[in-house]
Coordinates of C-alpha atoms in Angstrom, one line a residue:
M361 CA -103.6 -55.0 18.1
P362 CA -102.4 -58.6 17.2
N363 CA -102.1 -59.2 13.4
F364 CA -104.6 -62.1 13.4
L365 CA -107.3 -59.8 14.7
R366 CA -106.7 -57.2 11.9
N367 CA -106.9 -59.9 9.2
P368 CA -110.4 -61.4 8.8
T369 CA -109.1 -64.2 6.5
S370 CA -106.5 -65.2 9.1
T371 CA -109.2 -65.1 11.8
F372 CA -111.5 -67.4 9.8
K373 CA -108.7 -69.9 9.1
L374 CA -107.7 -69.9 12.8
L375 CA -111.3 -70.5 13.9
A376 CA -111.8 -73.3 11.3
A377 CA -108.6 -75.0 12.5
F378 CA -109.8 -74.7 16.1
L379 CA -113.1 -76.2 15.3
V380 CA -111.6 -79.1 13.4
I381 CA -109.1 -79.9 16.3
S382 CA -111.9 -79.6 18.9
F383 CA -114.2 -81.9 16.9
Y384 CA -111.3 -84.5 16.6
L385 CA -110.6 -84.3 20.3
I386 CA -114.2 -84.7 21.2
L387 CA -114.6 -87.8 19.0
G388 CA -111.4 -89.2 20.4
G389 CA -112.6 -88.5 24.0
F390 CA -115.7 -90.6 23.5
S391 CA -114.1 -93.3 21.4
P392 CA -114.5 -96.7 23.1
I393 CA -111.1 -97.9 21.9
G394 CA -107.5 -96.6 22.0
P395 CA -104.7 -96.6 24.4
R396 CA -105.2 -93.0 25.6
I397 CA -108.7 -93.7 26.7
R398 CA -107.8 -97.1 28.2
K399 CA -105.1 -95.7 30.4
N400 CA -106.6 -92.3 31.3
P401 CA -110.4 -92.3 31.5
P402 CA -111.8 -89.1 32.9
F403 CA -112.7 -90.7 36.3
G404 CA -109.3 -92.1 37.2
A405 CA -107.1 -95.1 36.3
H406 CA -108.4 -98.0 34.2
I407 CA -107.7 -101.0 36.4
Q408 CA -110.8 -103.1 37.0
F409 CA -112.0 -105.9 34.8
E410 CA -114.4 -104.7 32.1
G411 CA -116.0 -107.9 30.9
W412 CA -118.5 -108.5 33.7
K413 CA -121.5 -110.3 32.3
N414 CA -124.8 -111.8 33.6
N415 CA -124.6 -109.8 36.8
S416 CA -121.1 -111.0 37.6
G417 CA -119.3 -108.5 39.8
A418 CA -122.5 -107.7 41.6
A419 CA -122.5 -108.1 45.4
D420 CA -122.8 -111.5 46.9
E421 CA -124.9 -110.0 49.7
A422 CA -125.2 -113.1 51.9
K423 CA -121.4 -113.6 52.1
A424 CA -120.7 -109.8 52.4
D425 CA -123.2 -109.7 55.3
Q426 CA -121.4 -112.6 57.1
V427 CA -118.1 -110.7 56.8
A428 CA -119.7 -107.6 58.1
N429 CA -121.1 -109.6 61.0
A430 CA -117.5 -110.7 61.8
M431 CA -116.5 -107.0 61.9
R432 CA -119.5 -106.2 64.2
Y433 CA -118.5 -109.0 66.5
T434 CA -114.9 -107.8 66.5
F435 CA -115.9 -104.2 67.2
W436 CA -118.4 -104.9 70.0
K437 CA -116.2 -107.3 71.9
Y438 CA -113.4 -104.6 71.8
R439 CA -115.9 -101.9 72.8
E440 CA -117.0 -104.0 75.8
Y441 CA -113.7 -105.2 77.1
A442 CA -110.9 -103.0 75.7
W443 CA -112.3 -99.6 74.6
G444 CA -109.6 -96.9 74.3
Y445 CA -106.7 -99.4 74.4
D446 CA -104.7 -100.2 71.3
G447 CA -106.1 -103.7 71.2
I448 CA -108.0 -106.5 72.9
K449 CA -106.6 -109.8 74.1
P450 CA -109.2 -112.0 72.4
V451 CA -108.6 -115.2 74.4
S452 CA -108.5 -113.7 78.0
G453 CA -110.6 -110.6 77.4
G454 CA -107.8 -108.3 78.5
N455 CA -106.4 -105.2 76.8
K456 CA -103.1 -104.2 75.3
T457 CA -101.1 -101.0 74.8
S458 CA -98.7 -101.6 72.0
R459 CA -99.2 -98.6 69.7
N460 CA -98.5 -95.7 72.1
G461 CA -101.9 -95.8 73.8
W462 CA -104.0 -93.8 71.3
G463 CA -106.5 -96.6 70.6
A464 CA -105.0 -98.2 67.4
F465 CA -108.0 -100.4 66.8
I466 CA -110.4 -97.4 67.0
V467 CA -108.5 -95.3 64.5
D468 CA -107.3 -98.1 62.2
T469 CA -110.7 -99.6 61.6
T470 CA -112.6 -96.4 60.9
T471 CA -112.3 -96.8 57.1
T472 CA -113.5 -100.4 57.2
L473 CA -116.6 -99.3 59.1
A474 CA -117.1 -96.5 56.7
L475 CA -117.0 -98.8 53.6
M476 CA -119.3 -101.3 55.3
G477 CA -121.8 -98.6 56.2
L478 CA -121.7 -99.4 59.9
W479 CA -122.6 -95.9 60.9
D480 CA -123.3 -96.5 64.6
E481 CA -120.0 -98.1 65.2
L482 CA -118.2 -95.5 63.1
A483 CA -119.8 -92.6 65.1
L484 CA -118.5 -94.0 68.4
E485 CA -115.0 -94.2 66.9
V486 CA -115.1 -90.7 65.5
D487 CA -116.3 -89.2 68.7
H488 CA -113.4 -91.0 70.6
I489 CA -110.9 -89.8 68.0
I490 CA -112.0 -86.2 68.3
D491 CA -112.7 -86.0 72.1
S492 CA -110.4 -88.5 73.7
I493 CA -107.1 -88.8 71.8
D494 CA -104.2 -86.4 72.4
F495 CA -101.5 -87.0 69.8
N496 CA -99.2 -84.7 71.7
I497 CA -98.6 -87.3 74.4
A498 CA -97.4 -90.8 73.7
H499 CA -96.8 -93.9 75.8
G500 CA -93.2 -94.8 75.0
L501 CA -91.2 -94.0 71.9
V502 CA -93.2 -93.7 68.6
D503 CA -92.5 -95.8 65.6
P504 CA -93.1 -93.4 62.7
F505 CA -93.7 -96.3 60.2
E506 CA -96.4 -98.0 62.2
T507 CA -97.9 -94.7 63.3
T508 CA -98.1 -93.4 59.7
I509 CA -99.7 -96.4 58.2
R510 CA -102.2 -97.2 61.0
Y511 CA -103.0 -93.8 62.5
L512 CA -102.2 -91.0 60.0
G513 CA -103.3 -93.1 57.0
A514 CA -106.6 -93.9 58.6
L515 CA -107.3 -90.2 59.5
V516 CA -106.6 -88.8 56.0
S517 CA -108.4 -91.7 54.3
L518 CA -111.5 -91.2 56.5
T519 CA -111.4 -87.5 55.5
D520 CA -111.2 -88.6 51.8
L521 CA -114.1 -90.9 52.3
L522 CA -116.2 -88.1 53.9
D523 CA -115.3 -85.7 51.1
A524 CA -116.3 -88.3 48.5
G525 CA -119.7 -88.8 50.0
I526 CA -119.0 -92.4 51.0
V527 CA -120.0 -91.5 54.5
P528 CA -123.3 -89.4 54.6
S529 CA -123.2 -86.1 56.4
S530 CA -126.0 -87.4 58.6
A531 CA -123.5 -89.9 60.1
I532 CA -120.5 -87.6 60.3
N533 CA -121.0 -83.9 59.8
S534 CA -118.6 -81.3 58.3
T535 CA -117.6 -80.0 61.8
K536 CA -116.4 -83.5 62.8
R537 CA -114.7 -83.9 59.4
D538 CA -112.6 -80.8 60.1
A539 CA -111.8 -82.1 63.5
I540 CA -110.6 -85.5 62.1
L541 CA -108.3 -83.7 59.7
A542 CA -107.0 -81.4 62.5
Q543 CA -106.1 -84.6 64.4
A544 CA -104.2 -85.8 61.4
V545 CA -102.3 -82.5 61.2
T546 CA -101.4 -82.6 64.9
L547 CA -100.1 -86.2 64.5
A548 CA -98.1 -85.4 61.3
N549 CA -96.5 -82.4 63.0
K550 CA -95.5 -84.4 66.0
L551 CA -94.0 -87.0 63.7
A552 CA -92.0 -84.3 61.8
P553 CA -88.7 -84.8 63.8
C554 CA -88.4 -88.3 62.3
F555 CA -87.3 -86.6 59.1
D556 CA -84.6 -84.6 60.8
S557 CA -81.7 -86.9 59.9
P558 CA -78.6 -86.0 57.9
T559 CA -80.0 -87.8 54.8
G560 CA -83.7 -87.1 55.4
M561 CA -84.4 -90.8 55.9
I562 CA -86.6 -91.3 58.9
W563 CA -85.4 -92.1 62.3
P564 CA -86.7 -95.5 63.5
R565 CA -88.4 -93.8 66.5
V566 CA -89.5 -90.4 67.7
N567 CA -89.5 -89.2 71.3
F568 CA -92.7 -87.1 71.6
T569 CA -91.5 -85.6 74.9
T570 CA -88.2 -84.1 73.5
D571 CA -89.5 -83.9 69.9
L572 CA -86.4 -85.7 68.6
G573 CA -85.8 -88.6 66.2
V574 CA -83.9 -91.4 67.9
P575 CA -82.5 -94.9 67.0
D576 CA -84.3 -98.1 67.8
P577 CA -84.2 -98.7 71.6
P578 CA -81.9 -101.4 73.0
L579 CA -84.9 -103.6 73.8
V580 CA -85.3 -104.2 70.0
Y581 CA -81.9 -105.8 69.9
K582 CA -82.5 -107.7 73.1
L583 CA -85.7 -109.2 71.7
D584 CA -84.0 -110.1 68.4
P585 CA -80.4 -111.1 69.2
L586 CA -79.7 -111.9 65.6
K587 CA -80.4 -108.3 64.5
P588 CA -77.1 -106.8 63.4
R589 CA -75.7 -103.6 64.9
Y590 CA -74.0 -101.1 62.7
K591 CA -71.8 -98.0 63.3
N592 CA -74.8 -95.7 62.9
P593 CA -78.5 -96.2 63.2
S594 CA -79.9 -98.2 60.3
I595 CA -83.3 -98.7 58.7
G596 CA -84.9 -101.0 56.2
P597 CA -86.6 -100.1 52.9
A598 CA -90.2 -100.6 54.1
R599 CA -89.8 -98.3 57.1
A600 CA -87.9 -95.7 55.1
G601 CA -90.1 -95.8 52.1
S602 CA -93.7 -96.3 53.2
N603 CA -95.0 -92.8 54.1
I604 CA -95.4 -91.0 50.8
L605 CA -99.0 -92.0 50.1
E606 CA -100.3 -90.8 53.4
N607 CA -98.3 -87.6 53.3
R608 CA -99.2 -86.9 49.7
V609 CA -102.9 -87.0 50.6
L610 CA -102.3 -84.8 53.7
S611 CA -100.6 -82.2 51.5
R612 CA -103.6 -82.3 49.2
L613 CA -106.1 -82.0 52.0
T614 CA -104.2 -79.1 53.7
N615 CA -102.6 -77.5 50.7
N616 CA -99.4 -77.7 52.6
Q617 CA -96.6 -79.2 50.6
V618 CA -94.2 -79.8 53.5
Y619 CA -95.6 -83.2 54.2
L620 CA -95.0 -84.4 50.6
S621 CA -91.6 -82.8 50.6
N622 CA -90.5 -84.6 53.7
A623 CA -91.8 -87.9 52.5
T624 CA -90.1 -87.5 49.1
R625 CA -86.8 -86.7 50.8
A626 CA -87.2 -89.6 53.1
W627 CA -87.1 -92.3 50.4
A628 CA -84.8 -90.3 48.0
P629 CA -81.7 -92.3 49.1
L630 CA -83.5 -95.5 47.9
V631 CA -85.1 -94.1 44.8
W632 CA -82.1 -92.1 43.6
S633 CA -79.4 -94.2 45.2
S634 CA -75.9 -93.2 44.4
Y635 CA -74.7 -96.7 45.2
I636 CA -74.4 -99.5 42.6
T637 CA -76.9 -102.3 43.2
S638 CA -76.6 -105.8 41.7
W639 CA -80.2 -105.9 40.5
P640 CA -82.1 -103.1 38.6
G641 CA -84.8 -101.5 40.6
M642 CA -84.0 -103.3 43.9
V643 CA -82.0 -101.8 46.7
D644 CA -79.4 -103.4 49.0
A645 CA -80.4 -103.0 52.6
P646 CA -80.5 -102.0 55.4
F647 CA -79.3 -98.4 55.1
D648 CA -77.1 -96.2 57.3
I649 CA -79.4 -93.3 58.2
V650 CA -76.4 -90.9 58.6
T651 CA -74.7 -91.6 55.3
G652 CA -77.4 -93.2 53.2
E653 CA -75.0 -96.1 52.4
P654 CA -76.3 -99.7 52.2
V655 CA -74.7 -101.5 55.1
G656 CA -76.2 -104.9 54.2
R657 CA -76.8 -106.8 51.0
Q658 CA -80.3 -108.0 51.5
R659 CA -82.6 -107.9 48.5
H660 CA -86.2 -109.1 48.5
W661 CA -89.9 -108.2 48.6
D662 CA -90.6 -109.8 51.9
A663 CA -91.0 -108.4 55.4
G664 CA -89.0 -105.2 56.0
H665 CA -88.7 -104.5 52.3
D666 CA -92.2 -105.1 51.0
S667 CA -94.1 -101.8 51.1
Y668 CA -91.3 -99.7 49.6
Y669 CA -91.9 -101.5 46.3
E670 CA -95.6 -101.4 46.9
Y671 CA -95.6 -97.6 47.2
L672 CA -93.5 -97.1 44.1
L673 CA -96.4 -98.3 42.1
K674 CA -99.2 -96.9 44.2
I675 CA -97.8 -93.3 44.3
A676 CA -97.8 -93.4 40.5
L677 CA -101.4 -94.5 40.5
L678 CA -102.4 -91.9 43.2
A679 CA -100.7 -88.9 41.5
P680 CA -99.7 -89.6 37.9
K681 CA -98.9 -86.0 37.1
D682 CA -96.5 -85.4 40.0
R683 CA -92.9 -84.4 39.3
Y684 CA -91.2 -87.7 40.0
T685 CA -93.9 -90.1 38.9
Q686 CA -92.1 -91.4 35.9
T687 CA -89.1 -92.2 38.0
Y688 CA -91.3 -94.2 40.4
K689 CA -92.9 -96.0 37.5
N690 CA -89.5 -97.0 36.0
K691 CA -88.2 -98.1 39.4
W692 CA -91.2 -100.3 40.1
L693 CA -91.0 -101.9 36.6
A694 CA -87.4 -102.7 37.1
A695 CA -88.0 -104.1 40.6
A696 CA -90.8 -106.2 39.4
D697 CA -88.6 -107.7 36.6
S698 CA -85.9 -108.4 39.2
L699 CA -88.4 -110.2 41.4
R700 CA -89.4 -112.3 38.4
Y701 CA -86.0 -113.2 37.2
R702 CA -84.0 -113.2 40.4
I703 CA -86.0 -114.2 43.5
A704 CA -89.2 -115.9 42.1
S705 CA -88.4 -119.6 42.6
R706 CA -90.3 -122.6 41.2
S707 CA -90.4 -125.5 43.7
A708 CA -89.4 -129.0 42.8
P709 CA -92.5 -131.3 42.6
S710 CA -93.3 -133.2 45.7
P711 CA -93.0 -137.0 45.7
K712 CA -96.7 -137.4 46.2
H713 CA -97.9 -134.7 43.7
D714 CA -96.4 -133.8 40.4
T715 CA -97.1 -130.1 41.0
Q716 CA -94.8 -127.1 41.2
H717 CA -95.5 -123.6 42.7
L718 CA -93.8 -120.2 42.2
F719 CA -92.7 -118.9 45.6
I720 CA -90.8 -115.7 46.4
G721 CA -87.4 -116.1 48.0
K722 CA -84.8 -113.7 49.3
Q723 CA -81.2 -112.9 48.6
N724 CA -78.6 -112.0 51.2
D725 CA -75.3 -111.3 49.6
N726 CA -74.5 -114.4 47.6
W727 CA -77.0 -116.6 49.3
F728 CA -80.4 -117.4 48.0
I729 CA -82.8 -117.9 50.9
N730 CA -85.5 -120.4 49.9
E731 CA -88.1 -119.0 52.4
Q732 CA -91.2 -116.9 52.1
S733 CA -93.4 -115.3 54.7
H734 CA -97.1 -114.7 54.6
L735 CA -96.4 -111.0 54.2
A736 CA -94.8 -111.6 50.8
C737 CA -98.2 -112.8 49.5
F738 CA -99.0 -109.1 49.0
A739 CA -96.7 -109.1 46.0
A740 CA -99.1 -111.2 43.9
G741 CA -101.8 -108.5 44.0
N742 CA -99.2 -105.7 43.6
I743 CA -97.7 -107.3 40.5
M744 CA -101.2 -107.8 39.0
L745 CA -102.1 -104.2 39.8
G746 CA -99.0 -103.0 38.0
G747 CA -99.6 -105.4 35.1
R748 CA -103.0 -103.9 34.5
Y749 CA -101.8 -100.3 34.9
F750 CA -98.8 -100.7 32.6
D751 CA -100.7 -103.0 30.2
R752 CA -98.3 -105.9 30.9
P753 CA -100.2 -109.2 30.6
D754 CA -97.0 -111.1 31.5
F755 CA -97.1 -109.4 35.0
I756 CA -100.7 -110.4 35.4
S757 CA -99.8 -114.0 34.7
L758 CA -96.9 -113.7 37.1
G759 CA -99.2 -112.4 39.8
K760 CA -101.6 -115.2 39.2
A761 CA -98.8 -117.8 39.6
L762 CA -97.6 -116.2 42.9
L763 CA -101.2 -116.1 44.2
E764 CA -101.8 -119.7 43.4
A765 CA -98.7 -120.6 45.4
C766 CA -100.0 -118.7 48.4
H767 CA -103.4 -120.4 47.9
H768 CA -101.6 -123.8 47.9
T769 CA -100.2 -123.1 51.4
Y770 CA -103.7 -122.4 52.6
A771 CA -105.3 -125.4 50.9
S772 CA -102.6 -127.8 52.3
T773 CA -103.1 -127.2 56.0
P774 CA -105.6 -129.0 58.2
T775 CA -107.1 -125.6 59.2
H776 CA -107.0 -124.3 55.6
I777 CA -105.1 -121.3 56.9
G778 CA -101.6 -120.5 55.6
P779 CA -98.5 -120.5 57.9
G780 CA -96.4 -117.6 58.8
I781 CA -93.2 -118.8 57.0
W782 CA -92.5 -121.8 54.7
S783 CA -89.6 -123.2 52.7
W784 CA -89.3 -125.4 49.6
I785 CA -86.7 -127.1 47.5
P786 CA -86.0 -124.9 44.4
K787 CA -86.3 -126.7 41.1
F788 CA -83.3 -124.9 39.8
G789 CA -80.2 -123.6 41.6
Y790 CA -80.5 -125.6 44.8
D791 CA -76.7 -125.5 45.4
N792 CA -77.0 -121.9 46.6
A793 CA -80.2 -122.5 48.6
T794 CA -80.1 -121.9 52.4
F795 CA -82.6 -124.2 54.0
Q796 CA -83.4 -127.9 54.1
P797 CA -86.0 -129.8 56.2
S798 CA -84.6 -130.3 59.7
T799 CA -87.3 -132.4 61.4
A800 CA -89.3 -135.5 60.6
R801 CA -92.4 -133.3 60.5
Q802 CA -90.9 -131.0 57.9
E803 CA -89.8 -134.0 55.8
D804 CA -93.3 -135.3 55.8
E805 CA -94.7 -131.9 54.9
L806 CA -92.3 -131.6 52.0
K807 CA -93.2 -135.0 50.6
E808 CA -96.9 -134.3 51.0
H809 CA -97.2 -130.6 49.9
G810 CA -93.9 -129.6 48.2
F811 CA -93.1 -127.2 51.0
W812 CA -92.5 -127.4 54.7
V813 CA -93.5 -125.0 57.5
A814 CA -90.8 -122.9 59.1
D815 CA -93.2 -120.9 61.3
A816 CA -96.6 -122.4 61.8
K817 CA -98.3 -119.3 63.4
Y818 CA -101.1 -117.4 61.8
R819 CA -101.5 -113.9 63.2
L820 CA -104.7 -112.7 61.4
R821 CA -102.5 -111.4 58.6
P822 CA -104.3 -109.9 55.5
E823 CA -101.8 -110.3 52.6
Y824 CA -103.4 -113.4 51.1
V825 CA -106.9 -112.1 51.0
E826 CA -105.5 -108.7 49.9
S827 CA -104.1 -110.3 46.8
L828 CA -107.4 -112.1 46.2
F829 CA -109.2 -108.8 46.2
Y830 CA -106.9 -107.4 43.5
A831 CA -107.1 -110.6 41.5
Y832 CA -110.9 -110.7 41.5
R833 CA -111.3 -107.0 40.7
I834 CA -108.7 -107.1 37.9
T835 CA -109.5 -110.5 36.2
G836 CA -113.2 -111.0 37.2
E837 CA -112.5 -114.7 37.8
Q838 CA -114.9 -116.3 40.2
R839 CA -112.3 -118.7 41.7
Y840 CA -110.8 -115.8 43.7
R841 CA -114.2 -115.2 45.4
D842 CA -114.4 -118.9 46.1
W843 CA -110.9 -118.9 47.6
A844 CA -111.7 -115.9 49.7
W845 CA -114.8 -117.6 51.1
D846 CA -112.8 -120.7 51.9
A847 CA -110.4 -118.5 53.9
F848 CA -113.2 -116.7 55.7
V849 CA -114.9 -119.9 56.7
A850 CA -111.5 -121.1 58.1
F851 CA -111.1 -117.9 60.1
E852 CA -114.6 -118.2 61.5
T853 CA -114.0 -121.9 62.4
H854 CA -110.6 -121.7 63.9
C855 CA -109.9 -118.0 64.9
K856 CA -113.2 -116.9 66.6
T857 CA -112.9 -116.6 70.4
P858 CA -115.2 -115.5 73.2
Y859 CA -113.7 -112.0 72.9
G860 CA -113.0 -111.5 69.2
Y861 CA -110.7 -113.3 66.8
A862 CA -107.2 -114.6 67.6
G863 CA -104.3 -116.0 65.6
L864 CA -103.3 -119.7 65.7
R865 CA -100.1 -121.1 67.2
D866 CA -100.0 -123.9 64.6
V867 CA -102.0 -124.0 61.4
M868 CA -101.1 -127.6 61.0
R869 CA -103.2 -128.7 64.0
K870 CA -106.9 -128.2 64.6
P871 CA -108.2 -127.1 68.0
R872 CA -109.5 -129.7 70.4
S873 CA -113.0 -128.3 70.4
V874 CA -115.2 -126.1 68.2
D875 CA -116.9 -124.7 71.2
L876 CA -115.5 -121.3 72.0
E877 CA -115.9 -121.3 75.7
E878 CA -114.6 -124.9 76.0
E879 CA -111.5 -124.0 73.9
A880 CA -110.9 -120.9 75.9
L881 CA -110.9 -122.8 79.2
A882 CA -108.3 -125.2 77.6
Q883 CA -106.1 -122.3 76.6
N884 CA -102.9 -121.9 78.4
E885 CA -99.5 -120.6 77.5
G886 CA -97.6 -123.1 75.3
E887 CA -100.5 -125.6 75.0
G888 CA -103.4 -123.7 73.6
W889 CA -104.2 -123.3 69.9
W890 CA -104.8 -119.5 70.0
I891 CA -102.4 -116.6 70.3
D892 CA -103.9 -114.1 72.8
E893 CA -103.5 -111.0 70.5
S894 CA -105.4 -109.3 67.7
E895 CA -103.6 -106.7 65.8
S896 CA -105.6 -103.8 64.4
F897 CA -104.9 -104.9 60.8
W898 CA -107.4 -107.7 61.4
G899 CA -110.2 -105.1 61.2
A900 CA -108.4 -102.6 59.1
E901 CA -107.3 -105.0 56.3
T902 CA -108.2 -108.6 56.6
L903 CA -112.0 -108.1 57.1
K904 CA -112.0 -105.1 54.8
Y905 CA -110.5 -107.0 51.8
L906 CA -112.8 -110.0 52.4
W907 CA -115.8 -107.8 52.5
L908 CA -114.8 -105.8 49.4
I909 CA -114.4 -109.1 47.5
F910 CA -118.1 -109.9 48.1
A911 CA -119.3 -106.3 47.8
D912 CA -120.4 -104.9 44.4
K913 CA -117.4 -104.3 42.1
E914 CA -118.0 -100.5 42.2
V915 CA -117.5 -100.2 45.9
G916 CA -114.0 -99.0 46.6
S917 CA -113.3 -99.3 42.9
L918 CA -109.6 -99.6 41.9
D919 CA -110.3 -97.2 39.1
R920 CA -110.8 -94.4 41.7
W921 CA -109.1 -95.5 44.9
V922 CA -105.5 -96.5 45.9
Y923 CA -105.2 -98.6 49.0
S924 CA -102.3 -98.0 51.4
T925 CA -100.2 -100.8 52.8
E926 CA -102.7 -100.8 55.8
G927 CA -105.7 -101.0 53.5
H928 CA -106.8 -97.4 53.7
P929 CA -108.3 -96.0 50.5
F930 CA -107.1 -92.7 49.0
R931 CA -108.7 -90.8 46.1
M932 CA -106.7 -90.7 42.9
I933 CA -105.6 -87.3 41.8
R934 CA -106.3 -86.5 38.2

C-alpha cells in the first residue's frame, strides 16, 4: 500500500493542497483578465474584436441578402448552362473544363452555400458530388496544389460544417456526410503519388492513369516563355507548402495520420531548410524537387509564394498542440518581420496628392521589384490575424496600412475595382527598383494616383475583400464594412453578365452600357470589357467573404474556424 494511504495526516494534507490548487485554477479559469485566458479560451482562439457595442457586429441583413442573391444568380446560371463542367463562360454562356472535369464550381462553392444557408442549392451540389464524380478518372494531368485547395479542401470543410451542426441534418443527412468524406479519401489517395519525390516535396502534376507524380508539362513553358528551366523539376513555395491544413483536417476526420505525415514532409525542405537564406523566415525560391536546393533567389509574399506563409500561421491556429507548431509560429513571425523591413515599400507622394501608401514589393537576387499583384492583398489580413493571435499591435497596424494601400487601388479606378498588377516609385531606395512608367497613360496614372497599372485586368479575385473580412472581425471598424459594400456595388455594376459574373479587361475603363444584354452583344475578343471566364473562387471566396462581412459576427467566427487559402473553414483543434 502506498505510504500516503497509510498515513491519515499525509492524506489530509494532500487533499487540502489539492482543494486549494483546484480552487485557484477554477477562479483563474473564470477570471475575465489575464494572458492565459486571452490566448486560450475554452472554445478556441481569441481573435475577434471584443468591444462590439450598440448592436455593432450584428448582421446587416439587407446587404447580406444582396450578396446571397449574387450567389444565387451565379449558381443558377451555372446550373442552367454549365452544370457538371468546371466552370461557366459568363459572357457567351458556354462551359469550361479547366480543373480535370470534376465540376470545380460545384465542389468549391459547397461551403459558401452551407454558410449562407442555401439548402436547396447545396443539396443539388452534394448529390452531384456523391453520385456523379469519379475522382479515379481525370481529364489531363492533375495539379495537386489546385486540386487540394479547391476540391479536397471543400470536401473536408463541408464535412466539418456538417459535424458542427452548421448544416442541419434535414438538409444533408449522416449517410451523405459519410459519402462526402469517402470522396475526400478517394481523392487524397489518388493524389498520394505527388508526395513520392526524393525530398517529399510534391510533384507539380500527378498522372491519375499511371499513378505517378510528374513535372510540369511542356505546355506550361510554351505558354510562359519567360519561365526558367532548371536541371531537375522545380516548384515554388505556395505549391509546395499549401496542403497541410487540408490534410491535417483529413487526418483528424479519418484518424489516419498518413495524410498529415505526407503534408508535413512536403514542406519540410522549406520550414527546416538546410540552406542559408538572406532574410529570416523567408525562403529563396523556386526549389529543386530532387535535391531540395533553392535554384532561384526570389523572395516575396506575392503570387507563387503567398499561401506558404499564410499556412505557417494558420496551421498554428488550427492545431496549436501539434508537434511542430512552435516552429511554424517562429517561422511566420520571422517572415512577417522580413516582409515589414525588407519588401514593404512606401510610395513617393504623387504630384497631385501628398499621400503615400505602403505596398508590398518583391526581391529577385539583388533587385527590388516595385510591383504588387492583387493576390498579395491577402497579406494585409494575414498579418492582422497573426498580430491578434500573437498579441502584436504593431502587426495589426502594419496590416491596416497594407490594406489601405489595396483600398487605394480600388478607389482610384473609374470602375472602383482594383487592377491585377500595379507599380509605384519607392520613396526610399529607388536606385535598386526595377520598373518605371513606360507609357503616357502610366505617367498620367502615376501623377494622379501615386501608382500606375501594369496589368489592368480584374479576374474576380478575392484577396482584397478577404482582408476586409479579417480587418472587420479583428478591429470592429465600420469603415471595412463600408469598403466591402463599395466593392460589391462595383462588382454588381461592372461584372454582372447575362450568364453570371465576369472579370474585366481594363478596370481603368467603364463599359459602354450598363444593360447586360446590350453589353454582351458588343462583346468580342480584344474589344469587349469582359473576360469570358469565371473561376470557382468567385463563389468559393469572393462572395463568401463579402457575405461574412455583412453576416453576424458569430457566423464563421475566427475564434473557432480557420479559413484555407481557398476560403474553406476548418474547425480549430483544442
